[in-house]
mmCIF file of C-alpha atoms in Angstrom:
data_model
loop_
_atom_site.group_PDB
_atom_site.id
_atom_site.type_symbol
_atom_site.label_atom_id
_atom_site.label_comp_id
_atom_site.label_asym_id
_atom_site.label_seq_id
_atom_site.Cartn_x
_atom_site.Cartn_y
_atom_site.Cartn_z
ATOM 1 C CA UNK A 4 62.685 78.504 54.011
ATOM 2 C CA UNK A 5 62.558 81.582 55.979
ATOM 3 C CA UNK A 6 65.380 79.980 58.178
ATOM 4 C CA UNK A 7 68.049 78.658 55.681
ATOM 5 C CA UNK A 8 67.449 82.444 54.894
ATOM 6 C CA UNK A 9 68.522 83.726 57.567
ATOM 7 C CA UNK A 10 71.134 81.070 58.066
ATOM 8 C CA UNK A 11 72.589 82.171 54.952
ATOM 9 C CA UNK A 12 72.510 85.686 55.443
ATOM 10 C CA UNK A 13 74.339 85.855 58.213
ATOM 11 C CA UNK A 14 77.128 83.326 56.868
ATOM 12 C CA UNK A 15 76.750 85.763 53.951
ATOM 13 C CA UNK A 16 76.701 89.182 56.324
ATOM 14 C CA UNK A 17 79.761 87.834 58.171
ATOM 15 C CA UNK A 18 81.760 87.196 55.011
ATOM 16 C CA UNK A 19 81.340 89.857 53.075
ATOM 17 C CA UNK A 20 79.665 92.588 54.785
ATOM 18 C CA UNK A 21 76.186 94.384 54.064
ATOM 19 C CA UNK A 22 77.384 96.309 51.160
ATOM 20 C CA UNK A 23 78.495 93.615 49.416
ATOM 21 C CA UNK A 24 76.170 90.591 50.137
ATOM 22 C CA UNK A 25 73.939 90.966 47.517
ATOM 23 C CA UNK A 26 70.381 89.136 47.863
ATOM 24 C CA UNK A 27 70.558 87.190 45.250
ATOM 25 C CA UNK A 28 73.696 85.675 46.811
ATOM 26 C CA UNK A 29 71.598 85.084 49.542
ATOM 27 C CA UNK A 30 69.088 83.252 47.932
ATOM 28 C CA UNK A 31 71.503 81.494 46.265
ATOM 29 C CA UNK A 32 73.263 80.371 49.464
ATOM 30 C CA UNK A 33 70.456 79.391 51.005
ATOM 31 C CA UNK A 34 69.221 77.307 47.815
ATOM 32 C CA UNK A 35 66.129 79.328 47.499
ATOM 33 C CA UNK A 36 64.415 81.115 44.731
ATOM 34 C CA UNK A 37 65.237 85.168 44.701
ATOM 35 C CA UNK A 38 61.444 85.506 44.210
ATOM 36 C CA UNK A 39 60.814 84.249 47.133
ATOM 37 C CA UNK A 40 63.035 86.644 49.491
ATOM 38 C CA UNK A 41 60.252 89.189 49.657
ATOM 39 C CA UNK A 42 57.574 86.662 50.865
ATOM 40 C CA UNK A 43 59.817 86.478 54.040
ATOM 41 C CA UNK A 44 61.991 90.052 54.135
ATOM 42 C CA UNK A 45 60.702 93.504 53.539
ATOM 43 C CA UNK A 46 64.617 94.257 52.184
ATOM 44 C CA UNK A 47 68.232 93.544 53.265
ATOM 45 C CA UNK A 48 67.898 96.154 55.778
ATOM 46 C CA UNK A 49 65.443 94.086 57.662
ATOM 47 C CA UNK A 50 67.323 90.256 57.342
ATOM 48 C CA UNK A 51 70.713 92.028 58.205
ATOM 49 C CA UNK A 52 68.652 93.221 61.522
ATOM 50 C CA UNK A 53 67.552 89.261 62.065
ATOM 51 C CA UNK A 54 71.061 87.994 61.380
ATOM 52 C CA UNK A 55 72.205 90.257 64.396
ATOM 53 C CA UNK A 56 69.750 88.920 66.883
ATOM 54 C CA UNK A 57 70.482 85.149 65.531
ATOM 55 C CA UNK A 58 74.892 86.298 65.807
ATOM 56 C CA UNK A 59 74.205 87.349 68.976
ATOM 57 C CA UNK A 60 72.378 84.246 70.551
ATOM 58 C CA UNK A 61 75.614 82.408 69.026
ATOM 59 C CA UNK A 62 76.492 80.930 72.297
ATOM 60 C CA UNK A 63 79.994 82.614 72.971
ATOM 61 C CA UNK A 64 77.382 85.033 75.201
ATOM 62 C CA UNK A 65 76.052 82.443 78.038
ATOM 63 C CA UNK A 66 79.719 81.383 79.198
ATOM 64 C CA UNK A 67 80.507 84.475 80.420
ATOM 65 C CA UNK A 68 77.501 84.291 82.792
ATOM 66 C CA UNK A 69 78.734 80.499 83.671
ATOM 67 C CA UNK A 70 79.415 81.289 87.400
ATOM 68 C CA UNK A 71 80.296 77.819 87.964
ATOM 69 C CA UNK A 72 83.402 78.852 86.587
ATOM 70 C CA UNK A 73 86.303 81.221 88.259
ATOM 71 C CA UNK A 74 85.612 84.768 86.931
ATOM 72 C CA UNK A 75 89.048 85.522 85.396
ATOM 73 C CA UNK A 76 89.269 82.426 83.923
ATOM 74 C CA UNK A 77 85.761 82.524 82.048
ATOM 75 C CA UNK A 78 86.749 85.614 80.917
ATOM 76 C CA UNK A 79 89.755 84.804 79.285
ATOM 77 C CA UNK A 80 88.155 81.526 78.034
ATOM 78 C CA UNK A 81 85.589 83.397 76.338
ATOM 79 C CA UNK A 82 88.184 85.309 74.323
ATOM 80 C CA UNK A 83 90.171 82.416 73.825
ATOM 81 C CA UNK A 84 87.348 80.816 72.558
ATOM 82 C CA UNK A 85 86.499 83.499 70.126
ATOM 83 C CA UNK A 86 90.384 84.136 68.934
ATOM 84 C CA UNK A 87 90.149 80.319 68.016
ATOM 85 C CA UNK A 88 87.235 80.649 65.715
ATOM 86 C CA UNK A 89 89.148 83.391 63.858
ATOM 87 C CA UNK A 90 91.965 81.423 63.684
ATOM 88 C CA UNK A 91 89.846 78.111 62.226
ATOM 89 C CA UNK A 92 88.652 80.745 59.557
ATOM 90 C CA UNK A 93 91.975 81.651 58.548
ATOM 91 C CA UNK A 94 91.959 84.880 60.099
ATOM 92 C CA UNK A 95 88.996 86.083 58.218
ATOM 93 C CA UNK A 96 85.638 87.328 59.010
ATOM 94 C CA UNK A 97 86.205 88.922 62.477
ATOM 95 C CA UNK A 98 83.137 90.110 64.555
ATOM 96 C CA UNK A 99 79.831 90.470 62.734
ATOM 97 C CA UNK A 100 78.767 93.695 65.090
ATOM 98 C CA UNK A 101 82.051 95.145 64.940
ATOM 99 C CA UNK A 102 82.110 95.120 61.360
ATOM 100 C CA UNK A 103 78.149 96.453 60.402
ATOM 101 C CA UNK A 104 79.389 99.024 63.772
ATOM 102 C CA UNK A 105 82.542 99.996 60.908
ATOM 103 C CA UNK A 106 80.236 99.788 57.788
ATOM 104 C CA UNK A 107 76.829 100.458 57.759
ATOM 105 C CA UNK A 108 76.041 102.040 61.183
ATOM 106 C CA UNK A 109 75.966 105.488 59.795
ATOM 107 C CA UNK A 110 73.606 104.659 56.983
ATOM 108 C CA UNK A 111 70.842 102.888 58.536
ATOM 109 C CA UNK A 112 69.374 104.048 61.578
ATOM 110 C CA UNK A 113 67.530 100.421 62.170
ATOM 111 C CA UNK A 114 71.030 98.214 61.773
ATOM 112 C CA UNK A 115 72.468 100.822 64.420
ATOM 113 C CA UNK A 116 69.898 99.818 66.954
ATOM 114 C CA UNK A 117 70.731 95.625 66.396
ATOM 115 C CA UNK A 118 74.725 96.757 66.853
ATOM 116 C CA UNK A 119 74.273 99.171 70.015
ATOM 117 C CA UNK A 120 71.677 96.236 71.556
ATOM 118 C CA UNK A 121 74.220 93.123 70.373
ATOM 119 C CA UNK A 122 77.304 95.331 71.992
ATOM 120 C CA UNK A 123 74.940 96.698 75.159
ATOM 121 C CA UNK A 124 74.118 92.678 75.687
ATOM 122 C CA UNK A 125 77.213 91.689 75.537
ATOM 123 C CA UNK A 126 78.975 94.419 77.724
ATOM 124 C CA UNK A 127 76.815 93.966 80.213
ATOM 125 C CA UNK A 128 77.636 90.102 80.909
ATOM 126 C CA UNK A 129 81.413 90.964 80.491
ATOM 127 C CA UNK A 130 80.763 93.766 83.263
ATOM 128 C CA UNK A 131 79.036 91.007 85.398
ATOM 129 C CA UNK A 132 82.033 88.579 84.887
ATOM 130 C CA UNK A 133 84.316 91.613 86.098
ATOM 131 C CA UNK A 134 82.387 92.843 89.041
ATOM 132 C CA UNK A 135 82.524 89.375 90.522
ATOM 133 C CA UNK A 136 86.307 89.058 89.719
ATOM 134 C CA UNK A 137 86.542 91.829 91.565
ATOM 135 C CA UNK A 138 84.988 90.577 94.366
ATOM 136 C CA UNK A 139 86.468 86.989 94.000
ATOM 137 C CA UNK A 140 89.509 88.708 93.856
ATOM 138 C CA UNK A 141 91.944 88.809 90.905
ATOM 139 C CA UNK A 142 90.836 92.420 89.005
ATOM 140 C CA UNK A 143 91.691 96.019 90.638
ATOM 141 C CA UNK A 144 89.036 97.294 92.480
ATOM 142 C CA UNK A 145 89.909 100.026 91.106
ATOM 143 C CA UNK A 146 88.868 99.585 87.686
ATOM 144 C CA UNK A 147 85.175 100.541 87.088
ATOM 145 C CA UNK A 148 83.132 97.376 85.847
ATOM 146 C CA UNK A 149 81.311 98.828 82.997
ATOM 147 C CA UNK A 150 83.654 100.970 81.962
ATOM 148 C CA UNK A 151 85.867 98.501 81.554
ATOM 149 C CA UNK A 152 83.896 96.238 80.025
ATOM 150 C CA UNK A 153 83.235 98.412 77.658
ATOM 151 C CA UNK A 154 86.540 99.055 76.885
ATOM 152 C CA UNK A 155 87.610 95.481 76.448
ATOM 153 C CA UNK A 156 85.522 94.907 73.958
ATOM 154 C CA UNK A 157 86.735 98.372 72.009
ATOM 155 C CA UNK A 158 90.161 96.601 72.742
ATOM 156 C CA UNK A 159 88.489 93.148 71.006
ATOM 157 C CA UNK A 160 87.010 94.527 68.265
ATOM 158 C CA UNK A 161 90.280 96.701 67.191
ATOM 159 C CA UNK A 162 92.422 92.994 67.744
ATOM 160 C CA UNK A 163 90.160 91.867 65.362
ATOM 161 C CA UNK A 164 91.090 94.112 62.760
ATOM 162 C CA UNK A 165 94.495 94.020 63.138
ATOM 163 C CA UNK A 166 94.533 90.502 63.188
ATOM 164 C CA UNK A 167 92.884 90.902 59.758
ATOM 165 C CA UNK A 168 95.253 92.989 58.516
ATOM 166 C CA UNK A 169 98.574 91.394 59.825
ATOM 167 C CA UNK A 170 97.017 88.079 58.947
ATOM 168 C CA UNK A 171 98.612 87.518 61.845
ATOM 169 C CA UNK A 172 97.757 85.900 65.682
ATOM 170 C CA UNK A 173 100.304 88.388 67.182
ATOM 171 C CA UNK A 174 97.359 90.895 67.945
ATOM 172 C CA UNK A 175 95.943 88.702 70.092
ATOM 173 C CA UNK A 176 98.612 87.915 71.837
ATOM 174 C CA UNK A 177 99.136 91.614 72.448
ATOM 175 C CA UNK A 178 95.158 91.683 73.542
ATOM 176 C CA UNK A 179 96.023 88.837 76.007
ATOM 177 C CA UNK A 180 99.385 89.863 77.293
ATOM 178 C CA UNK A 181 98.000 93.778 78.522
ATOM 179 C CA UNK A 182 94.613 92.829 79.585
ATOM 180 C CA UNK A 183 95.246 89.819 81.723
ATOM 181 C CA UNK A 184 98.946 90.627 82.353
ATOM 182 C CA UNK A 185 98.531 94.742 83.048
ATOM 183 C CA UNK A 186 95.239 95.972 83.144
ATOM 184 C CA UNK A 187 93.961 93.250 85.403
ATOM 185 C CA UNK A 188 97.390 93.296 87.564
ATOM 186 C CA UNK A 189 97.053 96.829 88.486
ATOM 187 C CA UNK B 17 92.231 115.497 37.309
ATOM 188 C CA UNK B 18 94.179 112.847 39.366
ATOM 189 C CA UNK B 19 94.218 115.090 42.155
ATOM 190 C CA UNK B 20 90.364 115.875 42.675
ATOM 191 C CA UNK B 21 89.606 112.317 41.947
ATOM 192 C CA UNK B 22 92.135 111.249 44.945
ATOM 193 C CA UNK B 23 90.618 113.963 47.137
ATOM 194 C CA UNK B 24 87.234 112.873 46.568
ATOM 195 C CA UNK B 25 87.710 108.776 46.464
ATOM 196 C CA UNK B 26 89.424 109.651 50.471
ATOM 197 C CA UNK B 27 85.623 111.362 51.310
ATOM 198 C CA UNK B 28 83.549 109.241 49.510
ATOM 199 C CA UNK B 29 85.298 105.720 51.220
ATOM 200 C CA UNK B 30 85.699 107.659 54.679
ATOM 201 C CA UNK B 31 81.697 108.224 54.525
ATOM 202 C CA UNK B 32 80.531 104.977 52.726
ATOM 203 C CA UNK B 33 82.964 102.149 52.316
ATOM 204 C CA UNK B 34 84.512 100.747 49.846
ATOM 205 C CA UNK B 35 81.823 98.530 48.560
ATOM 206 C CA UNK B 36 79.208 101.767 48.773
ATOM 207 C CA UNK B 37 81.368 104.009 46.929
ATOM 208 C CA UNK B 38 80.704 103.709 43.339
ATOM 209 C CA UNK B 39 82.932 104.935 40.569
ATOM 210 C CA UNK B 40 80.419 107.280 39.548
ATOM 211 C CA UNK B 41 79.490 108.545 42.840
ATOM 212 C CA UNK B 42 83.489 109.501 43.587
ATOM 213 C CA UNK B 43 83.706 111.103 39.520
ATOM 214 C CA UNK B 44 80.595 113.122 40.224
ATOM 215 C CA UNK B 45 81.825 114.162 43.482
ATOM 216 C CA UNK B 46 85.171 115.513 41.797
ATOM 217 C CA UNK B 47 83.537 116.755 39.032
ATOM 218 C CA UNK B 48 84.933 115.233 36.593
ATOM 219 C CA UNK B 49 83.561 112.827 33.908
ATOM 220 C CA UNK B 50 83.051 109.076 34.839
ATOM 221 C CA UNK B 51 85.298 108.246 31.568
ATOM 222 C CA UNK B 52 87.878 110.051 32.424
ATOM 223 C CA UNK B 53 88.447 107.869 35.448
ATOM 224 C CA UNK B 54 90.458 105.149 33.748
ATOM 225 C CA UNK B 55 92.713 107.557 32.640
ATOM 226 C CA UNK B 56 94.040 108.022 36.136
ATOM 227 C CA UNK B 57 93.454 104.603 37.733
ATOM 228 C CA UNK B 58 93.787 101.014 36.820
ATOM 229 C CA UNK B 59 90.333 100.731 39.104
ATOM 230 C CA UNK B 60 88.901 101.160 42.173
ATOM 231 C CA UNK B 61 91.019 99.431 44.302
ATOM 232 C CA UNK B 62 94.027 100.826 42.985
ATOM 233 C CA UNK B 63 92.521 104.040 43.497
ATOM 234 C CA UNK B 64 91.447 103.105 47.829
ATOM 235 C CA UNK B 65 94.871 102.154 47.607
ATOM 236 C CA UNK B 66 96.012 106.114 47.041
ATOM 237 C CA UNK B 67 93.131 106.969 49.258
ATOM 238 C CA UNK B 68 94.523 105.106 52.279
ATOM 239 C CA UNK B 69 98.423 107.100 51.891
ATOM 240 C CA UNK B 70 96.510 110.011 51.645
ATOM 241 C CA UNK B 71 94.695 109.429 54.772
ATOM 242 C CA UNK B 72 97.533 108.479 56.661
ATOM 243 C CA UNK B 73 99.079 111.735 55.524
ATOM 244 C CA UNK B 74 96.723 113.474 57.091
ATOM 245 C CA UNK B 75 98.863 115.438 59.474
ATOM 246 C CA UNK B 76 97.424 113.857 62.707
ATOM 247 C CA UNK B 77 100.411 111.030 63.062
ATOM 248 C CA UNK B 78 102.897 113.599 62.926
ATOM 249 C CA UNK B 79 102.488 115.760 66.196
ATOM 250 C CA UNK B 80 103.093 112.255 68.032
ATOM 251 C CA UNK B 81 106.568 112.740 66.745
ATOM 252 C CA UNK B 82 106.768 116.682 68.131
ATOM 253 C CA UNK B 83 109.102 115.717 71.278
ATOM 254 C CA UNK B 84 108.199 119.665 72.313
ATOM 255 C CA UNK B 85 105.413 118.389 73.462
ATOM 256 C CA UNK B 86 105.763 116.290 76.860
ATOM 257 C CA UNK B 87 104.709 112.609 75.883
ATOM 258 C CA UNK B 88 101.542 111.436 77.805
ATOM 259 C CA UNK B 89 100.112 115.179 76.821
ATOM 260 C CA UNK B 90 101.253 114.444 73.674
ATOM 261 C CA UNK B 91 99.371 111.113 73.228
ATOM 262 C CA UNK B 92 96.745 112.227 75.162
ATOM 263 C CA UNK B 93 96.520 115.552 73.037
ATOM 264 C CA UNK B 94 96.940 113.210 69.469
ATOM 265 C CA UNK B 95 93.464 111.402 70.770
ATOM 266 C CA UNK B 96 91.841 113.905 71.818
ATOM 267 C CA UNK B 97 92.425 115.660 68.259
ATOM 268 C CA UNK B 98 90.710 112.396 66.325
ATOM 269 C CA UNK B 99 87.689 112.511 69.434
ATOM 270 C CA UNK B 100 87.104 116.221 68.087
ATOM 271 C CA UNK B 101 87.302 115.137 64.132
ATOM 272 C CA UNK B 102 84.517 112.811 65.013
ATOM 273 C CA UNK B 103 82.105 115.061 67.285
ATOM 274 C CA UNK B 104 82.574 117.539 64.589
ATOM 275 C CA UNK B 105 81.006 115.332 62.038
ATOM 276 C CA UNK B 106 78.071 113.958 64.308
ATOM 277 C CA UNK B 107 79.887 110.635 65.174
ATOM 278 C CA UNK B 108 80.036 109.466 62.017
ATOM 279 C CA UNK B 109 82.535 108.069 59.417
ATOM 280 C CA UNK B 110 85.489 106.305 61.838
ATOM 281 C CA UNK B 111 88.931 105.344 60.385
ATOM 282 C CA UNK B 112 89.609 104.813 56.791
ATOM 283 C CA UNK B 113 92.045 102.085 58.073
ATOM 284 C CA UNK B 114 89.705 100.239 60.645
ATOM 285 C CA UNK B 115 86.893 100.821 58.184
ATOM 286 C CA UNK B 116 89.021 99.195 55.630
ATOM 287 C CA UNK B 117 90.247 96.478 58.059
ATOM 288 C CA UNK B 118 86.331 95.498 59.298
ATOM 289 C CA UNK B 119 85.171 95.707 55.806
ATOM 290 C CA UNK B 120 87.385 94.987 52.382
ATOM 291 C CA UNK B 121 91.161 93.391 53.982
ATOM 292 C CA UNK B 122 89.581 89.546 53.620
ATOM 293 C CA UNK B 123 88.886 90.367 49.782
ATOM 294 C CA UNK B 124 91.627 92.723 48.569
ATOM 295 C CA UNK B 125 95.599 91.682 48.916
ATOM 296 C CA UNK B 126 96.969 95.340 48.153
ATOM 297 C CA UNK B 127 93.811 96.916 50.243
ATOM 298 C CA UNK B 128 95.106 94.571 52.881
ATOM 299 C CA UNK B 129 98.484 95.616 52.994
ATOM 300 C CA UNK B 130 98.034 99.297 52.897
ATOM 301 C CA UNK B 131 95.613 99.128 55.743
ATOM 302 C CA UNK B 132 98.383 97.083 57.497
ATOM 303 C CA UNK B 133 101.279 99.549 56.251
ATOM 304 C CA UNK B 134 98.945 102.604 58.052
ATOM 305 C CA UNK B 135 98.451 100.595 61.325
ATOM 306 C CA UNK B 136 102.151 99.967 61.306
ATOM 307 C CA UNK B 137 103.120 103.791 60.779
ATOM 308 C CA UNK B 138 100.473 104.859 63.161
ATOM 309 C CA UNK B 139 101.932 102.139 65.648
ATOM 310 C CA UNK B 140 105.531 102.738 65.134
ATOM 311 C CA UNK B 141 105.142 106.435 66.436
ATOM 312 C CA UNK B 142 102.497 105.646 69.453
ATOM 313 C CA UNK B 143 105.174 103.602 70.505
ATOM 314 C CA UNK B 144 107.601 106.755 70.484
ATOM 315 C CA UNK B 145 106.015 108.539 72.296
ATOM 316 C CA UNK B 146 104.904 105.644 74.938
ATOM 317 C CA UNK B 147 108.880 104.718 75.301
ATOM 318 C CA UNK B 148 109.766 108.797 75.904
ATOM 319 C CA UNK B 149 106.999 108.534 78.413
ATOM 320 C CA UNK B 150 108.562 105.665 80.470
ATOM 321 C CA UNK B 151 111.934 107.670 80.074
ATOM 322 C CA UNK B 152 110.416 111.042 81.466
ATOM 323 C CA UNK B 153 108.201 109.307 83.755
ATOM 324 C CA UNK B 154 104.328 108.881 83.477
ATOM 325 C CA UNK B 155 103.905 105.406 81.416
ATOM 326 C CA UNK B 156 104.854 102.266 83.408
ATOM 327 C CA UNK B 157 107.889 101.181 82.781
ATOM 328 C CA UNK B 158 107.004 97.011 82.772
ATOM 329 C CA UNK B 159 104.742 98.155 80.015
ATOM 330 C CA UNK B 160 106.352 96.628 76.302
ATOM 331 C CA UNK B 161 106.256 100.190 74.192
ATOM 332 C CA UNK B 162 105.390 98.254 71.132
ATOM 333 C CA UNK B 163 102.670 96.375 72.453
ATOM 334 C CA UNK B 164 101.058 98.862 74.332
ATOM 335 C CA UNK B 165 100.645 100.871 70.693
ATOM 336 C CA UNK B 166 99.126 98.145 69.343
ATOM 337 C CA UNK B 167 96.716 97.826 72.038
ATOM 338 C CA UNK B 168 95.882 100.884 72.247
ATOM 339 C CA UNK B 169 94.851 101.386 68.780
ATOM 340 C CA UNK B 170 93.008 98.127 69.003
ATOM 341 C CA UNK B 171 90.991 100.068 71.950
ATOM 342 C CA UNK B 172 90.876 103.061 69.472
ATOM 343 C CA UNK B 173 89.281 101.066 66.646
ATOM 344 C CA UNK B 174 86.767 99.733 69.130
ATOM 345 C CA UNK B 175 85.566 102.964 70.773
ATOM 346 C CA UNK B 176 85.249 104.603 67.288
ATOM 347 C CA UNK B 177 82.703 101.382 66.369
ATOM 348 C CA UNK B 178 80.996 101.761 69.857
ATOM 349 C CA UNK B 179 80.867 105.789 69.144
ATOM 350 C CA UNK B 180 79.180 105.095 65.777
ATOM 351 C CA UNK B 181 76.743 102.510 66.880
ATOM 352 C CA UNK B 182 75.908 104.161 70.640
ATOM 353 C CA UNK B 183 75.556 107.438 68.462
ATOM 354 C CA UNK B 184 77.683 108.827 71.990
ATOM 355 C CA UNK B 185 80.776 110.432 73.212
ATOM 356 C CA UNK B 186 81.209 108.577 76.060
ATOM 357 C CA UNK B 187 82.986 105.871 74.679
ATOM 358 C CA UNK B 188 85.553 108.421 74.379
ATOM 359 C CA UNK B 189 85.243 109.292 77.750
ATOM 360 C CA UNK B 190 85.836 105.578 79.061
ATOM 361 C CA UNK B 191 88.610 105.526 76.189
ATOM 362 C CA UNK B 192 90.653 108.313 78.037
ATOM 363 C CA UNK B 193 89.545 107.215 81.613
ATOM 364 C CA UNK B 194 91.384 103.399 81.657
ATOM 365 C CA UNK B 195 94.011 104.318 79.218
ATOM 366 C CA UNK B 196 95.376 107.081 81.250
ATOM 367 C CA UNK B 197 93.662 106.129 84.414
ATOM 368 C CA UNK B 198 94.882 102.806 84.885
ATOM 369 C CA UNK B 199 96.687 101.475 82.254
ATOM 370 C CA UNK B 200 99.285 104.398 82.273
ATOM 371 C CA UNK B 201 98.861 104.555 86.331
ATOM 372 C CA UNK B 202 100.308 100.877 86.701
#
């Protein structure tokens, strides 16, 4: 029970946000009683903290560390692979620690610490991806691994939104063109 | 009436989000009386809706149109304005529009296209300024003007999210570092 919880939480989360994912629509969801959130979750606080872990062990994650694949290529496949899931869900949804990072960070000092660890995770195997593109050749040397995985995923999670608000692809397209076609040309 | 209820909607959504700012809490913050709300506004989204022209009002957009001002200081000088808004209030609270975009634009039409009518404002002068700058020298001239706006909001919207959840300026830091480091160094 616990699991189609959390299962349904973070469908839930990802939809709607925290704010407005209510736990009885959880419960509901899931096809459990309300009553018997509490046996399994202290509060929504505490699931929303679970569904982070659970969004971040997604899979999109291990393919960047794939290293039987060419570096520049896994990392545009693992974008690729993530604009296609926004475009299966019509363009909905976007990135579940980009949008507790735009909601709810400020309010709840736990949920910050499941964003900054999903984003810190995540960063870090993008940075490995671009420090051996560097040295496979194919990204500036120039360009300081971290840094600039860090700021591709700024540039990711802002596509996201715009993609959400153009209802549009175009965004990523523009993500695409810059990164692969500027940033990484030099 | 109208007025203090606008003013206080744009600080109660900039601080909580849409779904965490009640009708009450934005009324009491005016100081006015709840009933009197529905005098002024059909409801609360027509209200974020005022909240979000308001916001993009807000003075910032327009010194990226000041062609006194040479045009990478100029963008550099407009970012460096919104990093200092948010160090003043202790990382917190973002932008209305990417707040808007991560949170309410999947469940609100007009919401939706007032977010999208802000990021296209917002755009349309970045890009300005980004064309002067490959006219007077300093942006890369290969670089599409319109594009590179777009992007670099996206990257905007992302380091504001990784400010929030790192609780950190350096975000900012990395922000200005590949923008006008590489990106604008071709």
């Amino acid at each position: 029970m616990r699991e189609e919880i959390v299962e349904a939480a973070l469908a839930q989360f990802h939809e709607r946000g925290f704010n407005a994912a209510a736990v009885k629509d959880i419960t509901d969801r899931a096809g459990v009683p309300k009553g018997s959130f509490y046996n399994h979750f202290e509060s929504k606080e505490a699931l929303a903290i679970v569904a982070l872990e659970r969004y971040g062990n997604g899979g999109r994650l291990t393919e960047l560390a794939d290293s039987s694949v060419e570096p520049v290529a896994r990392i545009r496949a693992h974008f690729e692979g993530m604009r296609d899931d926004m475009i299966s869900s019509g363009i909905t949804r976007g990135c579940l620690l980009g949008n507790f990072g735009a909601e709810i960070v400020d309010h709840s000092e736990p949920i910050r610490a499941g964003v900054r660890a999903g984003l810190e995770r995540w960063s870090g195997l993008l940075a490995g991806a671009i420090a051996e593109g560097q040295e496979a050749g194919g990204i500036p040397r120039e360009l300081n691994a971290d840094q600039t995985a860090r700021y591709l995923l700024s540039a990711w999670e802002g596509t996201l939104i715009q993609a959400r608000a153009f209802k549009s692809a175009e965004p990523f397209e523009i993500f695409f063109g810059i990164t692969f076609g500027s940033l990484f040309k030099g």
